[in-house]
Amino acid sequence: MDFSVLLTDLPTLVVVIIGVPAVLAAYIVGGEYLVRRLPDKARPSVRPWIWVAPALLLVAGFLVAPAIGTLAQSFEDKNGAFIGFQNFAAQLAGFPTGGAWIAIRNNLFWLIFYTLFVLAFGLLLAVLFDRVPYESVVKSLIFMPMAISSVALVVIWKFMYAYQPPGQPQTGTLNFILNTVFHQDPRTWIQDESPLLGLFPLNDMALIGAAVWGIVGFSLVILSAALKGIPGDLLEAARVDGAGEITIFRRVIFPLMMPTVVVVGTTLVIFALKAFDVVYAMTNGNYHTDVLANRMYQLLYNSHDFGGASAVAVILLLTVIPVLIFNLRQFRAVEARR
Amino acid sequence: MASVTYDHVVKRYTADLTVVKDFNVEIKDKEFMVLVGPSGCGKSTALRMLAGLEAISEGEIRIGDRVVNNVAAKDRDIAMVFQSYALYPHMSVYDNMAFPLQMQHMKKDDIDKRVKNASRILGLDNFLKRKPRALSGGQRQRVALGRAIVRSPKVFLLDEPLSNLDAKLRGQTRIELQKLHRDLQTTFIYVTHDQVEAMTMGDRIAIMNAGILQQVGTPGDIYDHPANLFVAGFIGSPTMNFVPATVDNGTAKASGLEVKLPKPVSAAKGTLGFRPEAVTDRVVEGGPTMKMKVDVVERLGSDQFLYGQVGADQVTARVDPRMSVQPGDTVQLGLDTRGLHFFDAETEKALI
């Protein structure tokens, strides 16, 4: 690698390393200086703003401004002319298979199954591992996929789902098991849209399954911490009160974990709505596995349909905001109870 | 209502960590038995084995005639009050008390009747809808009691239930618990490290130390006739005076005191024990006397305690509050030999 660029840019580097803290320090000192010159009464109300202002500026510049820009763009055509709700109309046209509807349907699947499976497995594993020796080792193993990038995760799962025509040796783990243990023909897990249990497309579930594997450690660790936070006395009291282990879980443990379950659940709902990487890397939205985030990306970079992409982004944003607010409130409630 | 029997019970965690050793006690039906001892003596473990929260390593525990070693906690028909109260924080006071009855699949009406009855006894009527979080320490404690009494259990276990209350409330609750025991007519087993609670509440007291049962008896019995040095020192406040002594021809000689023992003893060396109230400001004619150099004087109104040196030994005396003494004075004190104890130097067992 050529590091000489570092040398030629040395003056810039020095300016950045010294300059940025210097500007910050000057801001703080200057701000304090101005605050001190204010009348005593005004100081407490002004001072917090001096400290919060830099963060507010950053949020405004990098978050609020682009969001407003996106919102504006969603009402414009390719040439920047205002066209009202036409972009939205195009995205929401042709129900149930046209426009963004497949993506919306799939996001709904993600929302339900991804959230449900991650919570259910996380809870189950947290309760089971609570009584296992070497608990931390086992938990680390489950947590490990969290450290893998989504693209690597997809590579792993492509091996799991790999397909060879019937009669040939199966290299995919699932098809191998299907073939040798259950003596069935291999399936094309990623392409196969035939409904599972007569309801949900198999390939959607396969994508969700891979994503669940990647995130279940997250819910396991948080739910496990919540479980550990329940005082042992309570469980003993319930035992003496005549409750069996399942009743104890249902009546004592689960209700006490509920606030945490809700926080993890709503976080997962947000993850599900934002689902992109697994879909992008595994199918690129083909075989009717598209989701909103991937559709937005495709519209933007492949079709150069800025208006359409912005419209999808706005739809996504509007769906996430209520969940986000609920999540924050719930999180605050959990914290307040500590 | 049932008796409880500990029959050669042992609790062992590892090969060289035994916390309860050969524990034998028979607790009668409707008795108020107090297990008392310093922290870590195994008293809580003994209780938890009875509750079914700890496995029994050796021996047998019987509730009535039934051996409960292999009976799950939920099937033992006992109620327990925990030191932390262990109330279910997500349930209302009412639901906390109803929970054990729901576990018995009792009818809703009957549950309601019992919970209402318990809340009336404990003065919780106005708090039934509240969550434990919104209650004071004393109220929580009563909810914990309520949760135990609604069941009319065979045996009532209490694990240091008063230790989280302030001193005044503790005194009141002590009296309430005794009343409750009288009204419920149930076997109570009460664990505490506080000898005052043990003395005031127990029909009988079992004193434990280092996993070994030291003595079982009525409070008066244990106070007047402690079986060994540990029991003598643990029960009573201020503690009994201990002075090392040698015995010569029926007379015990300590560094600042000589006393003719009321009974001959076989040992030549040992510890002379007498409670502060056995030391008096009235010198009995011909009786043993001692000279005390007073270090500290404590006047409590009804009592006056003198802490000082008799010869080379520390001695505490409870004297008439009207006696005028200043720190630094040397006073002449008598000793009532009826309250005299003598402990063997080796075994620490009481010989008198």
mmCIF file of C-alpha atoms in Angstrom, chain B residues 72-273:
data_model
loop_
_atom_site.group_PDB
_atom_site.id
_atom_site.type_symbol
_atom_site.label_atom_id
_atom_site.label_comp_id
_atom_site.label_asym_id
_atom_site.label_seq_id
_atom_site.Cartn_x
_atom_site.Cartn_y
_atom_site.Cartn_z
ATOM 1 C CA ALA B 72 -41.152 -30.844 45.728
ATOM 2 C CA ALA B 73 -41.485 -27.473 47.457
ATOM 3 C CA LYS B 74 -44.845 -26.880 45.827
ATOM 4 C CA ASP B 75 -46.282 -30.067 47.301
ATOM 5 C CA ARG B 76 -45.145 -29.615 50.900
ATOM 6 C CA ASP B 77 -48.046 -27.402 52.000
ATOM 7 C CA ILE B 78 -45.881 -24.904 53.795
ATOM 8 C CA ALA B 79 -45.822 -21.131 53.588
ATOM 9 C CA MET B 80 -42.731 -19.022 53.820
ATOM 10 C CA VAL B 81 -42.057 -15.363 54.478
ATOM 11 C CA PHE B 82 -38.785 -14.233 52.959
ATOM 12 C CA GLN B 83 -36.410 -11.659 54.352
ATOM 13 C CA SER B 84 -36.812 -9.613 51.155
ATOM 14 C CA TYR B 85 -40.582 -10.357 51.243
ATOM 15 C CA ALA B 86 -40.283 -11.598 47.627
ATOM 16 C CA LEU B 87 -43.577 -10.003 46.596
ATOM 17 C CA TYR B 88 -44.465 -10.334 42.917
ATOM 18 C CA PRO B 89 -43.832 -6.773 41.705
ATOM 19 C CA HIS B 90 -46.161 -7.005 38.708
ATOM 20 C CA MET B 91 -49.159 -8.141 40.771
ATOM 21 C CA SER B 92 -51.440 -6.108 42.999
ATOM 22 C CA VAL B 93 -51.524 -6.772 46.733
ATOM 23 C CA TYR B 94 -54.721 -8.734 46.185
ATOM 24 C CA ASP B 95 -53.169 -10.905 43.465
ATOM 25 C CA ASN B 96 -50.052 -11.455 45.514
ATOM 26 C CA MET B 97 -52.148 -12.935 48.280
ATOM 27 C CA ALA B 98 -54.436 -14.802 45.878
ATOM 28 C CA PHE B 99 -51.542 -16.415 43.974
ATOM 29 C CA PRO B 100 -50.934 -19.420 46.278
ATOM 30 C CA LEU B 101 -54.693 -20.108 46.353
ATOM 31 C CA GLN B 102 -54.924 -19.927 42.562
ATOM 32 C CA MET B 103 -52.138 -22.507 42.491
ATOM 33 C CA GLN B 104 -54.429 -24.798 44.493
ATOM 34 C CA HIS B 105 -57.171 -24.212 41.878
ATOM 35 C CA MET B 106 -59.452 -22.859 44.560
ATOM 36 C CA LYS B 107 -62.777 -21.333 43.503
ATOM 37 C CA LYS B 108 -62.786 -17.573 42.905
ATOM 38 C CA ASP B 109 -65.344 -16.908 45.668
ATOM 39 C CA ASP B 110 -63.343 -18.857 48.229
ATOM 40 C CA ILE B 111 -60.148 -17.087 47.202
ATOM 41 C CA ASP B 112 -61.893 -13.747 47.578
ATOM 42 C CA LYS B 113 -63.192 -14.683 51.024
ATOM 43 C CA ARG B 114 -59.787 -15.775 52.262
ATOM 44 C CA VAL B 115 -57.874 -12.819 50.831
ATOM 45 C CA LYS B 116 -60.391 -10.364 52.280
ATOM 46 C CA ASN B 117 -60.170 -12.096 55.640
ATOM 47 C CA ALA B 118 -56.374 -11.963 55.669
ATOM 48 C CA SER B 119 -56.325 -8.327 54.567
ATOM 49 C CA ARG B 120 -58.723 -7.455 57.392
ATOM 50 C CA ILE B 121 -56.525 -9.194 59.980
ATOM 51 C CA LEU B 122 -53.418 -7.432 58.679
ATOM 52 C CA GLY B 123 -55.030 -4.042 58.055
ATOM 53 C CA LEU B 124 -54.389 -4.101 54.317
ATOM 54 C CA ASP B 125 -57.967 -3.393 53.213
ATOM 55 C CA ASN B 126 -57.134 -0.040 51.663
ATOM 56 C CA PHE B 127 -54.130 -1.283 49.734
ATOM 57 C CA LEU B 128 -55.496 -4.322 47.897
ATOM 58 C CA LYS B 129 -55.327 -2.664 44.484
ATOM 59 C CA ARG B 130 -51.838 -1.230 44.912
ATOM 60 C CA LYS B 131 -48.639 -2.697 43.541
ATOM 61 C CA PRO B 132 -45.932 -3.595 46.084
ATOM 62 C CA ARG B 133 -43.844 -0.700 44.732
ATOM 63 C CA ALA B 134 -46.365 1.748 46.162
ATOM 64 C CA LEU B 135 -46.206 0.317 49.694
ATOM 65 C CA SER B 136 -44.001 1.107 52.681
ATOM 66 C CA GLY B 137 -41.634 -1.508 54.098
ATOM 67 C CA GLY B 138 -44.008 -2.412 56.902
ATOM 68 C CA GLN B 139 -46.942 -2.784 54.524
ATOM 69 C CA ARG B 140 -44.933 -4.991 52.197
ATOM 70 C CA GLN B 141 -43.979 -7.118 55.149
ATOM 71 C CA ARG B 142 -47.651 -7.554 56.016
ATOM 72 C CA VAL B 143 -48.496 -8.509 52.436
ATOM 73 C CA ALA B 144 -45.820 -11.191 52.648
ATOM 74 C CA LEU B 145 -47.423 -12.425 55.862
ATOM 75 C CA GLY B 146 -50.829 -12.267 54.202
ATOM 76 C CA ARG B 147 -49.671 -14.354 51.290
ATOM 77 C CA ALA B 148 -48.571 -16.970 53.805
ATOM 78 C CA ILE B 149 -51.628 -16.986 56.057
ATOM 79 C CA VAL B 150 -54.293 -17.189 53.319
ATOM 80 C CA ARG B 151 -53.245 -20.747 52.680
ATOM 81 C CA SER B 152 -53.705 -22.014 56.246
ATOM 82 C CA PRO B 153 -50.521 -24.010 55.743
ATOM 83 C CA LYS B 154 -49.358 -26.905 57.889
ATOM 84 C CA VAL B 155 -46.186 -25.070 58.773
ATOM 85 C CA PHE B 156 -45.338 -21.406 58.648
ATOM 86 C CA LEU B 157 -41.695 -20.547 57.890
ATOM 87 C CA LEU B 158 -40.270 -17.094 58.505
ATOM 88 C CA ASP B 159 -36.757 -16.239 57.378
ATOM 89 C CA GLU B 160 -35.613 -13.083 59.194
ATOM 90 C CA PRO B 161 -38.866 -11.303 58.372
ATOM 91 C CA LEU B 162 -38.186 -8.280 60.559
ATOM 92 C CA SER B 163 -34.640 -7.421 59.592
ATOM 93 C CA ASN B 164 -35.676 -4.882 56.929
ATOM 94 C CA LEU B 165 -37.905 -2.902 59.289
ATOM 95 C CA ASP B 166 -36.909 0.039 61.442
ATOM 96 C CA ALA B 167 -36.519 -0.513 65.185
ATOM 97 C CA LYS B 168 -39.936 0.788 66.211
ATOM 98 C CA LEU B 169 -41.843 -1.178 63.587
ATOM 99 C CA ARG B 170 -39.816 -4.256 64.431
ATOM 100 C CA GLY B 171 -40.980 -4.064 68.046
ATOM 101 C CA GLN B 172 -44.634 -3.718 67.002
ATOM 102 C CA THR B 173 -44.458 -6.485 64.437
ATOM 103 C CA ARG B 174 -42.872 -8.802 66.982
ATOM 104 C CA ILE B 175 -45.970 -8.470 69.117
ATOM 105 C CA GLU B 176 -48.287 -8.805 66.096
ATOM 106 C CA LEU B 177 -46.541 -11.987 65.021
ATOM 107 C CA GLN B 178 -47.064 -13.504 68.455
ATOM 108 C CA LYS B 179 -50.755 -12.626 68.306
ATOM 109 C CA LEU B 180 -50.937 -14.072 64.811
ATOM 110 C CA HIS B 181 -49.388 -17.291 66.021
ATOM 111 C CA ARG B 182 -51.935 -17.534 68.809
ATOM 112 C CA ASP B 183 -54.836 -16.877 66.411
ATOM 113 C CA LEU B 184 -53.685 -19.181 63.626
ATOM 114 C CA GLN B 185 -52.855 -22.129 65.873
ATOM 115 C CA THR B 186 -50.165 -23.243 63.439
ATOM 116 C CA THR B 187 -46.592 -24.396 63.756
ATOM 117 C CA PHE B 188 -44.241 -21.433 63.298
ATOM 118 C CA ILE B 189 -40.558 -21.816 62.523
ATOM 119 C CA TYR B 190 -38.768 -18.526 62.714
ATOM 120 C CA VAL B 191 -35.163 -17.875 61.735
ATOM 121 C CA THR B 192 -33.308 -14.879 63.120
ATOM 122 C CA HIS B 193 -29.859 -13.727 64.120
ATOM 123 C CA ASP B 194 -31.328 -11.424 66.747
ATOM 124 C CA GLN B 195 -31.324 -12.971 70.209
ATOM 125 C CA VAL B 196 -33.920 -10.433 71.409
ATOM 126 C CA GLU B 197 -36.415 -11.698 68.809
ATOM 127 C CA ALA B 198 -35.599 -15.250 69.795
ATOM 128 C CA MET B 199 -36.050 -14.601 73.522
ATOM 129 C CA THR B 200 -39.293 -12.625 73.158
ATOM 130 C CA MET B 201 -41.106 -14.703 70.573
ATOM 131 C CA GLY B 202 -40.098 -18.315 70.828
ATOM 132 C CA ASP B 203 -41.929 -21.003 72.755
ATOM 133 C CA ARG B 204 -38.614 -22.721 72.389
ATOM 134 C CA ILE B 205 -35.305 -21.646 70.894
ATOM 135 C CA ALA B 206 -32.779 -23.702 68.977
ATOM 136 C CA ILE B 207 -29.347 -22.112 68.945
ATOM 137 C CA MET B 208 -26.946 -22.972 66.142
ATOM 138 C CA ASN B 209 -23.308 -22.191 65.574
ATOM 139 C CA ALA B 210 -21.063 -23.259 62.690
ATOM 140 C CA GLY B 211 -23.671 -25.733 61.464
ATOM 141 C CA ILE B 212 -24.024 -27.460 64.800
ATOM 142 C CA LEU B 213 -27.058 -27.315 67.053
ATOM 143 C CA GLN B 214 -25.879 -26.010 70.442
ATOM 144 C CA GLN B 215 -28.962 -26.140 72.617
ATOM 145 C CA VAL B 216 -32.734 -26.383 72.409
ATOM 146 C CA GLY B 217 -34.981 -25.099 75.153
ATOM 147 C CA THR B 218 -37.381 -22.486 76.412
ATOM 148 C CA PRO B 219 -36.032 -18.920 76.520
ATOM 149 C CA GLY B 220 -35.872 -19.006 80.334
ATOM 150 C CA ASP B 221 -34.129 -22.344 80.331
ATOM 151 C CA ILE B 222 -31.487 -21.195 77.875
ATOM 152 C CA TYR B 223 -30.927 -17.910 79.656
ATOM 153 C CA ASP B 224 -30.526 -19.502 83.096
ATOM 154 C CA HIS B 225 -28.803 -22.725 82.083
ATOM 155 C CA PRO B 226 -26.740 -22.237 78.935
ATOM 156 C CA ALA B 227 -25.236 -25.531 77.812
ATOM 157 C CA ASN B 228 -21.904 -24.087 76.769
ATOM 158 C CA LEU B 229 -19.781 -20.992 76.443
ATOM 159 C CA PHE B 230 -21.196 -20.076 73.006
ATOM 160 C CA VAL B 231 -24.815 -20.129 74.110
ATOM 161 C CA ALA B 232 -23.973 -18.222 77.281
ATOM 162 C CA GLY B 233 -22.267 -15.517 75.246
ATOM 163 C CA PHE B 234 -24.861 -15.345 72.473
ATOM 164 C CA ILE B 235 -27.985 -14.969 74.601
ATOM 165 C CA GLY B 236 -28.372 -11.897 76.791
ATOM 166 C CA SER B 237 -27.484 -8.263 76.343
ATOM 167 C CA PRO B 238 -25.082 -6.993 77.533
ATOM 168 C CA THR B 239 -23.327 -10.331 77.273
ATOM 169 C CA MET B 240 -22.351 -12.523 80.175
ATOM 170 C CA ASN B 241 -19.036 -11.765 81.883
ATOM 171 C CA PHE B 242 -16.362 -14.373 81.219
ATOM 172 C CA VAL B 243 -13.226 -14.472 83.343
ATOM 173 C CA PRO B 244 -10.580 -17.186 83.152
ATOM 174 C CA ALA B 245 -10.172 -18.968 86.474
ATOM 175 C CA THR B 246 -8.369 -21.829 88.156
ATOM 176 C CA VAL B 247 -10.084 -24.112 90.631
ATOM 177 C CA ASP B 248 -8.452 -25.057 93.870
ATOM 178 C CA ASN B 249 -10.320 -27.009 96.500
ATOM 179 C CA GLY B 250 -13.782 -25.900 95.319
ATOM 180 C CA THR B 251 -12.790 -22.246 95.025
ATOM 181 C CA ALA B 252 -12.416 -20.523 91.658
ATOM 182 C CA LYS B 253 -9.657 -17.936 91.474
ATOM 183 C CA ALA B 254 -9.642 -15.258 88.817
ATOM 184 C CA SER B 255 -7.291 -12.298 88.520
ATOM 185 C CA GLY B 256 -9.453 -10.006 90.635
ATOM 186 C CA LEU B 257 -12.028 -12.280 92.145
ATOM 187 C CA GLU B 258 -12.292 -15.327 94.330
ATOM 188 C CA VAL B 259 -15.489 -17.268 94.650
ATOM 189 C CA LYS B 260 -16.443 -20.512 96.299
ATOM 190 C CA LEU B 261 -18.222 -22.615 93.673
ATOM 191 C CA PRO B 262 -21.715 -23.740 94.714
ATOM 192 C CA LYS B 263 -20.969 -27.214 93.372
ATOM 193 C CA PRO B 264 -17.691 -29.140 93.072
ATOM 194 C CA VAL B 265 -16.284 -29.366 89.530
ATOM 195 C CA SER B 266 -13.833 -31.859 88.083
ATOM 196 C CA ALA B 267 -11.847 -29.396 86.003
ATOM 197 C CA ALA B 268 -8.851 -27.511 87.341
ATOM 198 C CA LYS B 269 -9.068 -24.715 84.787
ATOM 199 C CA GLY B 270 -11.923 -23.029 83.048
ATOM 200 C CA THR B 271 -14.023 -19.910 82.558
ATOM 201 C CA LEU B 272 -16.160 -18.337 85.217
ATOM 202 C CA GLY B 273 -19.370 -16.828 83.819
#
